[in-house]
Coordinates of C-alpha atoms and ligand atoms in Angstrom, one line a residue:
Chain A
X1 CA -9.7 23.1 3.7
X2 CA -6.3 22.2 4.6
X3 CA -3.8 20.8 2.5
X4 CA -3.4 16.9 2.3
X5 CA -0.3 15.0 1.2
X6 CA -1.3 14.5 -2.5
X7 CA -1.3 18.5 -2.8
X8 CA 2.4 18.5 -2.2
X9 CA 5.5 17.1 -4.0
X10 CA 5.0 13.2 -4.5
X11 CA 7.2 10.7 -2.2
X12 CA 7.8 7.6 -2.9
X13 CA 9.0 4.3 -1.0
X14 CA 12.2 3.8 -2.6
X15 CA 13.4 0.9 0.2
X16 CA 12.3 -1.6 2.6
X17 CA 14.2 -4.1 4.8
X18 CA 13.5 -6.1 7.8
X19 CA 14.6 -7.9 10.8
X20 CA 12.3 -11.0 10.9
X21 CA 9.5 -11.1 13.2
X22 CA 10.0 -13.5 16.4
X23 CA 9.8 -15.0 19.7
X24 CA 11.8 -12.7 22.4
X25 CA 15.2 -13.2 22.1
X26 CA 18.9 -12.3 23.8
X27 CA 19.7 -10.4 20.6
X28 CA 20.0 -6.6 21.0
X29 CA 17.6 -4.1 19.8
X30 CA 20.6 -2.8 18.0
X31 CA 21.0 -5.8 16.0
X32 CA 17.6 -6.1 14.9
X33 CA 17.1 -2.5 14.0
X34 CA 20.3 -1.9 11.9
X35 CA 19.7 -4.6 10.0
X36 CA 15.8 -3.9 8.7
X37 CA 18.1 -0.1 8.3
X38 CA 21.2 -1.7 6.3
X39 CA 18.7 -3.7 4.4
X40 CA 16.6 -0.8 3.2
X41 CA 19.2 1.4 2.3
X42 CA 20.7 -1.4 0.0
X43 CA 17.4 -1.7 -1.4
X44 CA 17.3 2.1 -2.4
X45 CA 20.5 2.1 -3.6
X46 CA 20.9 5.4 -1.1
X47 CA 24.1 5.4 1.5
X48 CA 23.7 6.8 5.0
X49 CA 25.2 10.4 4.5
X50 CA 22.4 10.8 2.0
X51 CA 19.9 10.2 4.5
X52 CA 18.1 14.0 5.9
X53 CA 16.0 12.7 8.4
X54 CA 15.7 9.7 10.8
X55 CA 12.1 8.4 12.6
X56 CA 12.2 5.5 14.9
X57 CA 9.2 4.2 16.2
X58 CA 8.8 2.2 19.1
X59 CA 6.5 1.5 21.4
X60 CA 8.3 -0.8 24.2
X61 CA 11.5 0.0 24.3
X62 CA 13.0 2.7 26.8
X63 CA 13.3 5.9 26.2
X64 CA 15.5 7.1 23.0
X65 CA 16.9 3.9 21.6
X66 CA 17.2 6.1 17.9
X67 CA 20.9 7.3 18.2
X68 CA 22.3 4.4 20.5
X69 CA 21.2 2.0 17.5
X70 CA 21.8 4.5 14.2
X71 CA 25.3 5.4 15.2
X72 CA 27.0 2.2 14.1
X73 CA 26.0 3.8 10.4
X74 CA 28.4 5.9 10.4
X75 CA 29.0 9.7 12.1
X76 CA 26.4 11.7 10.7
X77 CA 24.3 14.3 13.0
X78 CA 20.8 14.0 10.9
X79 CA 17.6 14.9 13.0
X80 CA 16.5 11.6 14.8
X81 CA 12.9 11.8 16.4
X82 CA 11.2 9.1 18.3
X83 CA 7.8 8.5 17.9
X84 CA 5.0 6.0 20.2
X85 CA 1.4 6.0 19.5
X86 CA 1.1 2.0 20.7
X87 CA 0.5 0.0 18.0
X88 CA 0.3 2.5 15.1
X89 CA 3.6 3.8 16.0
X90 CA 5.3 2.4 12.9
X91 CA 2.2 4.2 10.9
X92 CA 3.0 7.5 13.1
X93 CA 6.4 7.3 11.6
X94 CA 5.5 6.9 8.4
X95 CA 2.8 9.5 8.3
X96 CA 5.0 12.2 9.9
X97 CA 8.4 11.3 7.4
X98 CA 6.1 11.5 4.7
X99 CA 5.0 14.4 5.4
X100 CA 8.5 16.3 6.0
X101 CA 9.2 14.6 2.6
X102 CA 6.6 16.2 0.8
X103 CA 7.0 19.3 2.6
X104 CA 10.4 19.7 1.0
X105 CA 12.1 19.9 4.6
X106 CA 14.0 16.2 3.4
X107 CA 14.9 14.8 0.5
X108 CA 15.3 11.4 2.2
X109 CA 13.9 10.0 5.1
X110 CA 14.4 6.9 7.1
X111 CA 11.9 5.2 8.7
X112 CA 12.4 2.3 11.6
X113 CA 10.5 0.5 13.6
X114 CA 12.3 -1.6 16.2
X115 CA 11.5 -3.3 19.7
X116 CA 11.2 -5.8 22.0
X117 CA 8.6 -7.3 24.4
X118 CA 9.0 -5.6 27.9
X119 CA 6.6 -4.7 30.6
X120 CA 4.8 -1.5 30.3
X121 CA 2.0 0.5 32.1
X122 CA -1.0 1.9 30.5
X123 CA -1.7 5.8 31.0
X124 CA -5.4 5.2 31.0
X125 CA -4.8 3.4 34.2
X126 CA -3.2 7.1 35.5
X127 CA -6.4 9.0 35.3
X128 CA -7.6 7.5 38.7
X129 CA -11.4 6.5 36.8
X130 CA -11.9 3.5 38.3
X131 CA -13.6 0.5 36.1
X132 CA -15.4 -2.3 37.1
X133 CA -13.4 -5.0 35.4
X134 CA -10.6 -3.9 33.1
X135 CA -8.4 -5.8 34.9
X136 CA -10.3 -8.9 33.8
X137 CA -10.2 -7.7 30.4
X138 CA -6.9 -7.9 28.6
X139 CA -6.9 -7.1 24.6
X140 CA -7.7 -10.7 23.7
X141 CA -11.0 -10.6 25.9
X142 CA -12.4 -7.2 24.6
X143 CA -12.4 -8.6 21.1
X144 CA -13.8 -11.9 21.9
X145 CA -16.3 -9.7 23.3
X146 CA -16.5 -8.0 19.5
X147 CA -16.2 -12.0 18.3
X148 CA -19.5 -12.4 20.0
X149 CA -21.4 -9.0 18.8
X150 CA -20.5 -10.0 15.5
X151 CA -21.6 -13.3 15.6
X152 CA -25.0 -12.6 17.1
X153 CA -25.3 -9.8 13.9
X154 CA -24.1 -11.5 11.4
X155 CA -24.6 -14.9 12.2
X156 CA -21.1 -16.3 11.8
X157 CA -19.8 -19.2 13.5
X158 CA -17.3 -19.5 15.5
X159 CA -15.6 -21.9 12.9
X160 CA -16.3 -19.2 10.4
X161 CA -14.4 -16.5 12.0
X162 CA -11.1 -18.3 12.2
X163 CA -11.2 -19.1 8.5
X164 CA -9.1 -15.5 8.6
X165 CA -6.2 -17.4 10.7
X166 CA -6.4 -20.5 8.1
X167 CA -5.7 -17.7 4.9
X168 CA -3.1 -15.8 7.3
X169 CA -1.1 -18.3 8.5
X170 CA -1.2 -19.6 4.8
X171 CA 0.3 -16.4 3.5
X172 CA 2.6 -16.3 6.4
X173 CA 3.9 -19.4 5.6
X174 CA 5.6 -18.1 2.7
X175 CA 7.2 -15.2 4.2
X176 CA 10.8 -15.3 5.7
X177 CA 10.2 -12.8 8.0
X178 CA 6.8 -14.1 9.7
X179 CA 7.4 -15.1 13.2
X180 CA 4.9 -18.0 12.8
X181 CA 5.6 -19.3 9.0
X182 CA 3.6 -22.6 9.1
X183 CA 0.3 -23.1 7.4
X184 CA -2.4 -24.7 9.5
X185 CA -5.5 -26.4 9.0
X186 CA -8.6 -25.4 10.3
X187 CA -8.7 -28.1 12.8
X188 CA -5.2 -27.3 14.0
X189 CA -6.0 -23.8 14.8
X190 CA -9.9 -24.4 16.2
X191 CA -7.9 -27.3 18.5
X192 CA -5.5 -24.9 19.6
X193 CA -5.2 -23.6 23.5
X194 CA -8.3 -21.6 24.6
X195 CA -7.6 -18.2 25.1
X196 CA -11.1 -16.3 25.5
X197 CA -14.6 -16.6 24.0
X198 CA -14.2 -18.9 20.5
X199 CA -10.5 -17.6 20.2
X200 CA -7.7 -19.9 20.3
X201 CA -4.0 -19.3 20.3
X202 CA -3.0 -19.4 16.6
X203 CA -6.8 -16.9 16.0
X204 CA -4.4 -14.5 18.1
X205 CA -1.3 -12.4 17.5
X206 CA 2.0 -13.7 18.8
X207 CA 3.9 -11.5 21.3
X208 CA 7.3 -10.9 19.9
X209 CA 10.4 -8.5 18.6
X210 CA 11.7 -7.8 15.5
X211 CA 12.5 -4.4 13.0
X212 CA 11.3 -3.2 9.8
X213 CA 12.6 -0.3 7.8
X214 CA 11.8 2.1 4.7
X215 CA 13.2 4.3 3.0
X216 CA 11.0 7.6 1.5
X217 CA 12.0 10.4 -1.1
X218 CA 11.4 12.9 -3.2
X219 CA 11.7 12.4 -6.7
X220 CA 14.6 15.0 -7.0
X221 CA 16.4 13.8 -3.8
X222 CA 16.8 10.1 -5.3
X223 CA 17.6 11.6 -8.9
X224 CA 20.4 13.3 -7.3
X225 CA 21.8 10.0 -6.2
X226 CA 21.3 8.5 -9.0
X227 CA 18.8 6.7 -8.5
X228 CA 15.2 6.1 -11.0
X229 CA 12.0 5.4 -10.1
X230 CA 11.9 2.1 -11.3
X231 CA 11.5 0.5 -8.5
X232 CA 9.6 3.4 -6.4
X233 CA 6.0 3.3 -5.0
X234 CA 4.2 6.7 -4.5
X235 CA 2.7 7.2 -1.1
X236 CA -1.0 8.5 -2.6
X237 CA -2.6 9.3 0.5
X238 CA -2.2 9.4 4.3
X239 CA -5.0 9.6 7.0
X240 CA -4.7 9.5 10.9
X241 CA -7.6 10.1 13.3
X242 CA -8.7 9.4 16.9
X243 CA -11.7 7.9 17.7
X244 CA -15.1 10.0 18.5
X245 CA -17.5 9.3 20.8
X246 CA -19.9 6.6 19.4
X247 CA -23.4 5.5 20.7
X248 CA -21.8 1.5 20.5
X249 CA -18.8 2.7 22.8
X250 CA -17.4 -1.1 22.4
X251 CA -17.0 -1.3 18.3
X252 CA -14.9 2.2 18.5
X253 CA -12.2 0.5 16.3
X254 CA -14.2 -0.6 13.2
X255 CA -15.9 3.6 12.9
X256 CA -13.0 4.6 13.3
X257 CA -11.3 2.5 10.7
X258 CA -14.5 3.5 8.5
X259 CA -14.2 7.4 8.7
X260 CA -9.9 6.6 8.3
X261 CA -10.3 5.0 5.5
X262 CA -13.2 6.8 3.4
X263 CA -10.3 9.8 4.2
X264 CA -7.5 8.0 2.9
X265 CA -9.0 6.5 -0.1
X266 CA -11.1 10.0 -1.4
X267 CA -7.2 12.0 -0.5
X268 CA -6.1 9.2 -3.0
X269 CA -9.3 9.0 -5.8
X270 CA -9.7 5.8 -5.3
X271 CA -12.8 3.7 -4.4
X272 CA -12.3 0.4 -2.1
X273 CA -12.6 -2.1 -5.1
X274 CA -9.8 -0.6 -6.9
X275 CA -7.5 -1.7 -3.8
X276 CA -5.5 -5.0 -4.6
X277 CA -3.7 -5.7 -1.9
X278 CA -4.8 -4.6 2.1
X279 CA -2.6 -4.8 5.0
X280 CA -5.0 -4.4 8.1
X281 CA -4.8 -4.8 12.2
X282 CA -5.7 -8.1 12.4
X283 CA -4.2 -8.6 15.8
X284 CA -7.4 -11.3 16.1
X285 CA -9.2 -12.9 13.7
X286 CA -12.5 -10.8 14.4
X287 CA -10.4 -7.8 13.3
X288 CA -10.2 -8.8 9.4
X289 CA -13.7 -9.6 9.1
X290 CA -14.8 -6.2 11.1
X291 CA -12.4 -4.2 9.0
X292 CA -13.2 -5.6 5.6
X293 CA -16.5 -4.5 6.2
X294 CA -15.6 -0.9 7.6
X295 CA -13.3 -0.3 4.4
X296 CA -15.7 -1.2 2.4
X297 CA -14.0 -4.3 0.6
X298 CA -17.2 -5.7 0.9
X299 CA -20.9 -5.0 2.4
X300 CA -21.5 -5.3 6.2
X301 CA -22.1 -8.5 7.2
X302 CA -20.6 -10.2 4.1
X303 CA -17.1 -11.0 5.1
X304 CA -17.2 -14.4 6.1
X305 CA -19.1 -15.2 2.7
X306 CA -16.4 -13.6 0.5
X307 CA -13.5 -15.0 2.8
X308 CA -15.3 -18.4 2.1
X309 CA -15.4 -18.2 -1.7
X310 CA -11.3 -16.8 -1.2
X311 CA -12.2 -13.2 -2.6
X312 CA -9.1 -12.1 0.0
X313 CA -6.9 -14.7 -0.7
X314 CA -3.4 -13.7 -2.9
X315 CA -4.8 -14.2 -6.1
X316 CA -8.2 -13.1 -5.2
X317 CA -10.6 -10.0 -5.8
X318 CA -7.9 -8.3 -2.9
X319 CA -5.4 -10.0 -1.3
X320 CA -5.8 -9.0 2.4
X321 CA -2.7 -9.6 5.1
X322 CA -1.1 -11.2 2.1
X323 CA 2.3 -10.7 4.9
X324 CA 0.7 -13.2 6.8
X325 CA -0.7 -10.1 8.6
X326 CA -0.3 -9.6 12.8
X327 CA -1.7 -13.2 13.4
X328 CA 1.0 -14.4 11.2
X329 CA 3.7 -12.2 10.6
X330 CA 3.5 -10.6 14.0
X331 CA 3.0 -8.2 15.9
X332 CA 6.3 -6.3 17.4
X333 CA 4.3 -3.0 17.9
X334 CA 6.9 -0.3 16.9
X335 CA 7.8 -2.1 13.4
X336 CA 4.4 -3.4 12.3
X337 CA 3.0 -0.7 10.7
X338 CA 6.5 0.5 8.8
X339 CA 6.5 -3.7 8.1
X340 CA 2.9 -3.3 6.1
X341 CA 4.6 -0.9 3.6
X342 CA 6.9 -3.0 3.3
X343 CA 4.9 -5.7 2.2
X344 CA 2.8 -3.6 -0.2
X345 CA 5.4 -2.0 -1.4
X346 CA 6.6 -5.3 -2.5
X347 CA 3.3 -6.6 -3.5
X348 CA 3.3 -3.1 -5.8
X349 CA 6.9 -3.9 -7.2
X350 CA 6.1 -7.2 -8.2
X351 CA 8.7 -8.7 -6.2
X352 CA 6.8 -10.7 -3.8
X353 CA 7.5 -14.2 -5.2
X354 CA 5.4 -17.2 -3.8
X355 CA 2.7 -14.7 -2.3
X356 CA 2.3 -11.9 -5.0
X357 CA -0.7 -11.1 -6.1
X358 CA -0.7 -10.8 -9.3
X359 CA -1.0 -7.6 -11.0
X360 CA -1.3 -5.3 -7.8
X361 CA -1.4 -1.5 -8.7
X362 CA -2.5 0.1 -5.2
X363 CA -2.1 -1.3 -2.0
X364 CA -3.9 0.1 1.7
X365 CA -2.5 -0.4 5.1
X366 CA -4.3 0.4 8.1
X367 CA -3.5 0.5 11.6
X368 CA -5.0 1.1 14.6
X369 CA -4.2 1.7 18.2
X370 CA -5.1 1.8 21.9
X371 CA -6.3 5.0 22.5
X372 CA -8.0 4.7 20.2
X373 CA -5.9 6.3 16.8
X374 CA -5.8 5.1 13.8
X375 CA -3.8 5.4 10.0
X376 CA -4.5 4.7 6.7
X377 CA -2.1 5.1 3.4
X378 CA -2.3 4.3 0.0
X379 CA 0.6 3.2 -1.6
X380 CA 0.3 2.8 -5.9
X381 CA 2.5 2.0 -8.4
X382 CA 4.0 5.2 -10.4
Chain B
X1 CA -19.9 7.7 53.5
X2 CA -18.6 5.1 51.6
X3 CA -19.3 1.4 52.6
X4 CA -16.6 -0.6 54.0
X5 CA -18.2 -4.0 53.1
X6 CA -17.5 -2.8 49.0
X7 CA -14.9 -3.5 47.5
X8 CA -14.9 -0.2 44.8
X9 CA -17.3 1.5 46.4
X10 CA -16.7 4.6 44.3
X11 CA -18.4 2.6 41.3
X12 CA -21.1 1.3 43.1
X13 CA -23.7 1.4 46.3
X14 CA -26.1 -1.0 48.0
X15 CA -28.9 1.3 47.7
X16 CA -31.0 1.3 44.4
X17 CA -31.8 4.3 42.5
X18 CA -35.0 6.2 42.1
X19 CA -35.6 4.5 39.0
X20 CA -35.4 1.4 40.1
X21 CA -35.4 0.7 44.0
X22 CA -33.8 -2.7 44.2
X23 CA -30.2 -2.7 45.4
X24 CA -27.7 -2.0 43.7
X25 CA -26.9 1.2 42.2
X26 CA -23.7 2.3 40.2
X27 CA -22.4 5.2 40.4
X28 CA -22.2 7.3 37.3
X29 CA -22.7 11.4 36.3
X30 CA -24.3 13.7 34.0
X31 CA -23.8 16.9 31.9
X32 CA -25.2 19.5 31.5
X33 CA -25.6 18.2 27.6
X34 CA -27.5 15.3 28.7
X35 CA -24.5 13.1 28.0
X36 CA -24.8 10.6 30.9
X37 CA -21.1 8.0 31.4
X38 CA -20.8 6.0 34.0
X39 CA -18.1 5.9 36.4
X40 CA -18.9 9.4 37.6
X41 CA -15.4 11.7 36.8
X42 CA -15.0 14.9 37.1
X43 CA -11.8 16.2 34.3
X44 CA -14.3 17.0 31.2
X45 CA -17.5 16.0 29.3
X46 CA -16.2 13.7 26.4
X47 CA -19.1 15.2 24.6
X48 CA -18.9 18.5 24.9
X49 CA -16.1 19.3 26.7
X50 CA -18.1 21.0 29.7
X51 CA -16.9 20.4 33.4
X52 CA -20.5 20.8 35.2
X53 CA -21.0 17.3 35.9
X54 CA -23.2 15.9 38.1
X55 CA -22.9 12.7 40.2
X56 CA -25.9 10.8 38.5
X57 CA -27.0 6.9 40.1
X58 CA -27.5 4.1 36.9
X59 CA -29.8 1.6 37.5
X60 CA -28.7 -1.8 37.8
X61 CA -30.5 -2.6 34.8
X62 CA -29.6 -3.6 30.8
X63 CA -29.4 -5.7 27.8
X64 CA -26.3 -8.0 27.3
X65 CA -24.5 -6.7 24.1
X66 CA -21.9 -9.6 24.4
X67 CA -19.9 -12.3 26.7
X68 CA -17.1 -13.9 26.7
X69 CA -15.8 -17.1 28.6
X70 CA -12.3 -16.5 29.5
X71 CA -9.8 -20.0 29.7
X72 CA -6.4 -17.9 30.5
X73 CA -5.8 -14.8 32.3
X74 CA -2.3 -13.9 33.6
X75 CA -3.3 -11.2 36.4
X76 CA -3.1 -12.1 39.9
X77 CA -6.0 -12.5 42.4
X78 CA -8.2 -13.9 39.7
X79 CA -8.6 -17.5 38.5
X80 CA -10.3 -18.3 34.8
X81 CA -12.5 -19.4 34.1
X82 CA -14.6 -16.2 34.3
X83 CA -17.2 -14.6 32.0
X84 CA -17.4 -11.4 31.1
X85 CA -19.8 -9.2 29.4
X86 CA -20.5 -6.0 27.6
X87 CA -24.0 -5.1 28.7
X88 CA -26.1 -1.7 27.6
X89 CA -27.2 -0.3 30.5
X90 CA -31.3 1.2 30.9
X91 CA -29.6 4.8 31.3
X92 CA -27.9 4.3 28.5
X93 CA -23.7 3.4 29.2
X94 CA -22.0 0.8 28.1
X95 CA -20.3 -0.9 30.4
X96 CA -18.0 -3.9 30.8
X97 CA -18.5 -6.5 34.2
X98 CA -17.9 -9.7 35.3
X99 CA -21.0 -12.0 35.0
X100 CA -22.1 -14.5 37.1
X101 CA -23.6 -17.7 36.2
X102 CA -21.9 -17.6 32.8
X103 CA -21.0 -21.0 32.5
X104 CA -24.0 -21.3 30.3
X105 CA -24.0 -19.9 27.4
X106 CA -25.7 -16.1 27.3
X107 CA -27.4 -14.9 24.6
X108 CA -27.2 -11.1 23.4
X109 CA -29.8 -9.2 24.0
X110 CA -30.9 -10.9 27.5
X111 CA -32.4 -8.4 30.4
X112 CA -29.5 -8.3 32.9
X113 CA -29.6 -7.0 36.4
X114 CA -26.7 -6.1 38.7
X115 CA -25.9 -8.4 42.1
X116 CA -23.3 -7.6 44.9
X117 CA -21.6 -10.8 44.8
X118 CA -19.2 -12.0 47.9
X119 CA -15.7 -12.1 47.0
X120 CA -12.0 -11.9 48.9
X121 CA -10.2 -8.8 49.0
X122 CA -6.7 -8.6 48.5
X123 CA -6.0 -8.3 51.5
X124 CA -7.9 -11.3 52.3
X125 CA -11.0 -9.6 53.9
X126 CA -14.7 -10.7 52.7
X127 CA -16.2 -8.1 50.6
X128 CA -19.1 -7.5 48.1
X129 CA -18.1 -7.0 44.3
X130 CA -20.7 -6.3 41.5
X131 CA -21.3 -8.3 39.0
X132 CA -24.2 -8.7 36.4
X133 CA -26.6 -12.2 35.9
X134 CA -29.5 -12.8 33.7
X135 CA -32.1 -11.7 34.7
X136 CA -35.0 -14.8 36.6
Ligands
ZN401 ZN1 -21.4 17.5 28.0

């Protein structure tokens, strides 16, 4: 059996910072990335030279923006790699600092996710297998196409499954760094523009840029800056697989979220009830309700039931997306998963004002993306 | 070999399959492991990794897993509203099609059958295109 992260020295999150989520702008890359960077190092209490190691992830942007952007910290000459895995590249990042962290190969890594919308080509498209209609089928499609499995299993409405945009853009409203910070009724977002299938726009991700950061070390390695764990959150458990061949080749995110997550939380000895706060890929509303289920926050088929009676609202049984999530917060590919520890790393601290959940302990975020890969971690409070 | 009047015809063919006679076929393979995928390729098994696979026709035959109507689509040479579907195929693939007649609401779990459907080829030529219906 091969060692897992909890076999090795602990790490901890011991900053977070971000550039706030939004609509494409003329503002550089740079700008947005240094200062999710300049924020999370203040947060630590850790200056630049004290920094060992340096992951950017990005999944947009050209090639190498790492050095072009971390330069203006100062002269330094740390190892800088880049890492894109679509939209778990932030959650690559994480996984792989972590990792060197525990190892004992860093005392103190930085973690960024920065980018910007810009056109980009899928390698799928490379292998020359032709497809009948993939062209007809952008992201928002396939999972209206899920929207409408579900729905025939479970029998949820329509109606029922955008109930998860009403929560989202509820807690999104009271984040500063949510792209779309507005709460909305019901009615607002079922009246919204038709995108595919039962999904409107405001059931959908918004396309945008933005930059998150963190901060991750060893116990000894912040110690030696003087620095406590006070205000640290210990990285229980990490998880990334890739999806297997399943007999329903259509629902390959939701098994693979399943077999992530039953990794993750075992690595970290917890079962899913003990989780208080969840940050999840709810890029579309039908996401939330799948994935709820798959982790096991409740049984199959009950998440529309418990999202009724607010068991994943902040302040309920487990606050789930309490960022606002994707639909809400955004979606800016190379910072969203680095932005979910954020949040729970906030949520663990206590320090999430008007959206905390009260007395959160351990936190999940989960990611998946195209290809399909996915991540778990578990994030708890010392 | 292949037919001009098809649009992909590397996915599909007019003739039907010994299965099922009625036109048309699609164009999908087998492994030696039994593991049958649809369209035919010819890098790896994604089962069990093998590389003896065999060009295999699917009948144009299955049960509608799920549809969708889509209201906005940004590629060019193709107008929403469409509908498209997720249907289980007799032999066993899933696949994901165009439908025709979707304006109505489908239902999954309906028998669906595959049609050549005329359409206009980028170039601007007439052509045939599969697409699936619900079964009369
Ligand atoms: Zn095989």
């Amino acid at each position: 059996m091969a060692t897992t992260l909890k076999d090795l020295r602990p790490v901890y999150v011991a900053g977070i910072g971000f550039h706030r989520y939004q609509f494409l702008s003329d503002t550089p890359y740079v700008t947005l990335g240094l200062a999710a960077v300049r924020a999370a190092l203040d947060d630590a209490g850790v200056a630049w030279p004290a920094v060992d190691s340096a992951y950017v992830a990005k999944a947009l942007l050209p090639m190498a923006p790492g050095r072009a952007m971390l330069r203006h910290l100062g002269d330094h000459g740390l190892p800088i790699v880049h890492v894109e895995n679509a939209s778990a590249s932030g959650s690559a990042a994480f996984r792989h600092a972590c990792m060197e962290v525990a190892a004992g190969l860093a005392d103190i890594a930085l973690v960024v996710g920065v980018d910007k919308p810009m056109p980009v080509g899928r390698a799928e498209s490379l292998a020359r297998i032709g497809s009948l209609a993939d062209d007809a089928i952008a992201p928002f499609t396939h999972f209206a196409l899920l929207a409408d499995a579900y729905a025939a299993r479970t029998g949820a409405s329509v109606e029922d499954i955008a109930l998860v945009a009403v929560k989202n853009h509820r807690n999104g409203s009271k984040n500063p760094f949510a792209q779309h910070q507005k709460e909305r009724t019901l009615d607002e977002i079922l009246g919204g523009k038709k995108i595919a299938g039962g999904f409107t726009s405001l059931q959908c991700t918004p396309v945008g840029e933005g930059a998150a950061a963190v901060i991750i070390a060893s116990e000894e390695g912040l110690r030696r800056r003087g620095v406590g764990l006070d205000r640290a959150v210990r990285v229980a458990s990490s998880a990334g697989r890739s999806q297997h061949l399943y007999d329903d080749a259509t629902r390959y995110d939701a098994m693979l979220t399943q077999e992530t997550t039953q990794i993750a939380l075992a690595q970290a000895q917890l079962a899913p009830g003990e989780l208080d706060v969840v940050e999840l890929h709810d890029a579309f509303t039908v996401e939330e309700v799948e994935y709820v289920e798959a982790m096991g926050l409740c049984p199959d088929g009950q998440a529309v039931p418990m999202l009724k009676e607010g068991a994943f609202d902040i302040g309920g049984r487990c606050a789930v997306s309490p960022s606002g999530g994707l639909i809400s917060m955004g979606h800016p590919i190379g910072p969203t998963g680095v932005g979910q520890i954020g949040e729970i790393t906030r949520q663990l601290r206590g320090e999430a004002g008007p959206r905390q959940h009260p007395g959160a302990r351990s936190g999940l975020a989960h990611m998946v993306g195209v290809g399909a890969v996915c991540y778990v971690h578990v994030l708890q409070k010392p | 070999m292949s037919d001009p009047d098809l649009l992909k015809p590397t996915l599909y063919r007019r003739a039907g399959s010994a299965a099922r006679p009625e036109p048309p076929a699609l164009l999908g393979g087998a492994c030696a492991c039994g593991h049958v995928f649809f369209p035919l390729q010819s890098y790896g098994c994604e089962r069990c990794g093998g590389t003896d696979l065999q060009p295999r026709a699917l009948t144009g035959a299955g049960r509608l897993l799920a549809s969708a109507r889509v209201h906005l689509h940004a590629g060019k040479g193709r107008e929403a509203p469409f509908t498209v579907g997720s249907i289980r195929l007799e032999d066993g693939p899933i696949i994901r099609t165009l439908i025709e007649g979707g304006e109505t609401r489908l239902h999954p779990g309906a028998a669906m059958v595959a049609v050549l459907a005329p359409v206009t080829d980028p170039q601007g030529s007439a052509r045939l295109d599969l697409r699936f219906m619900a079964e009369a």
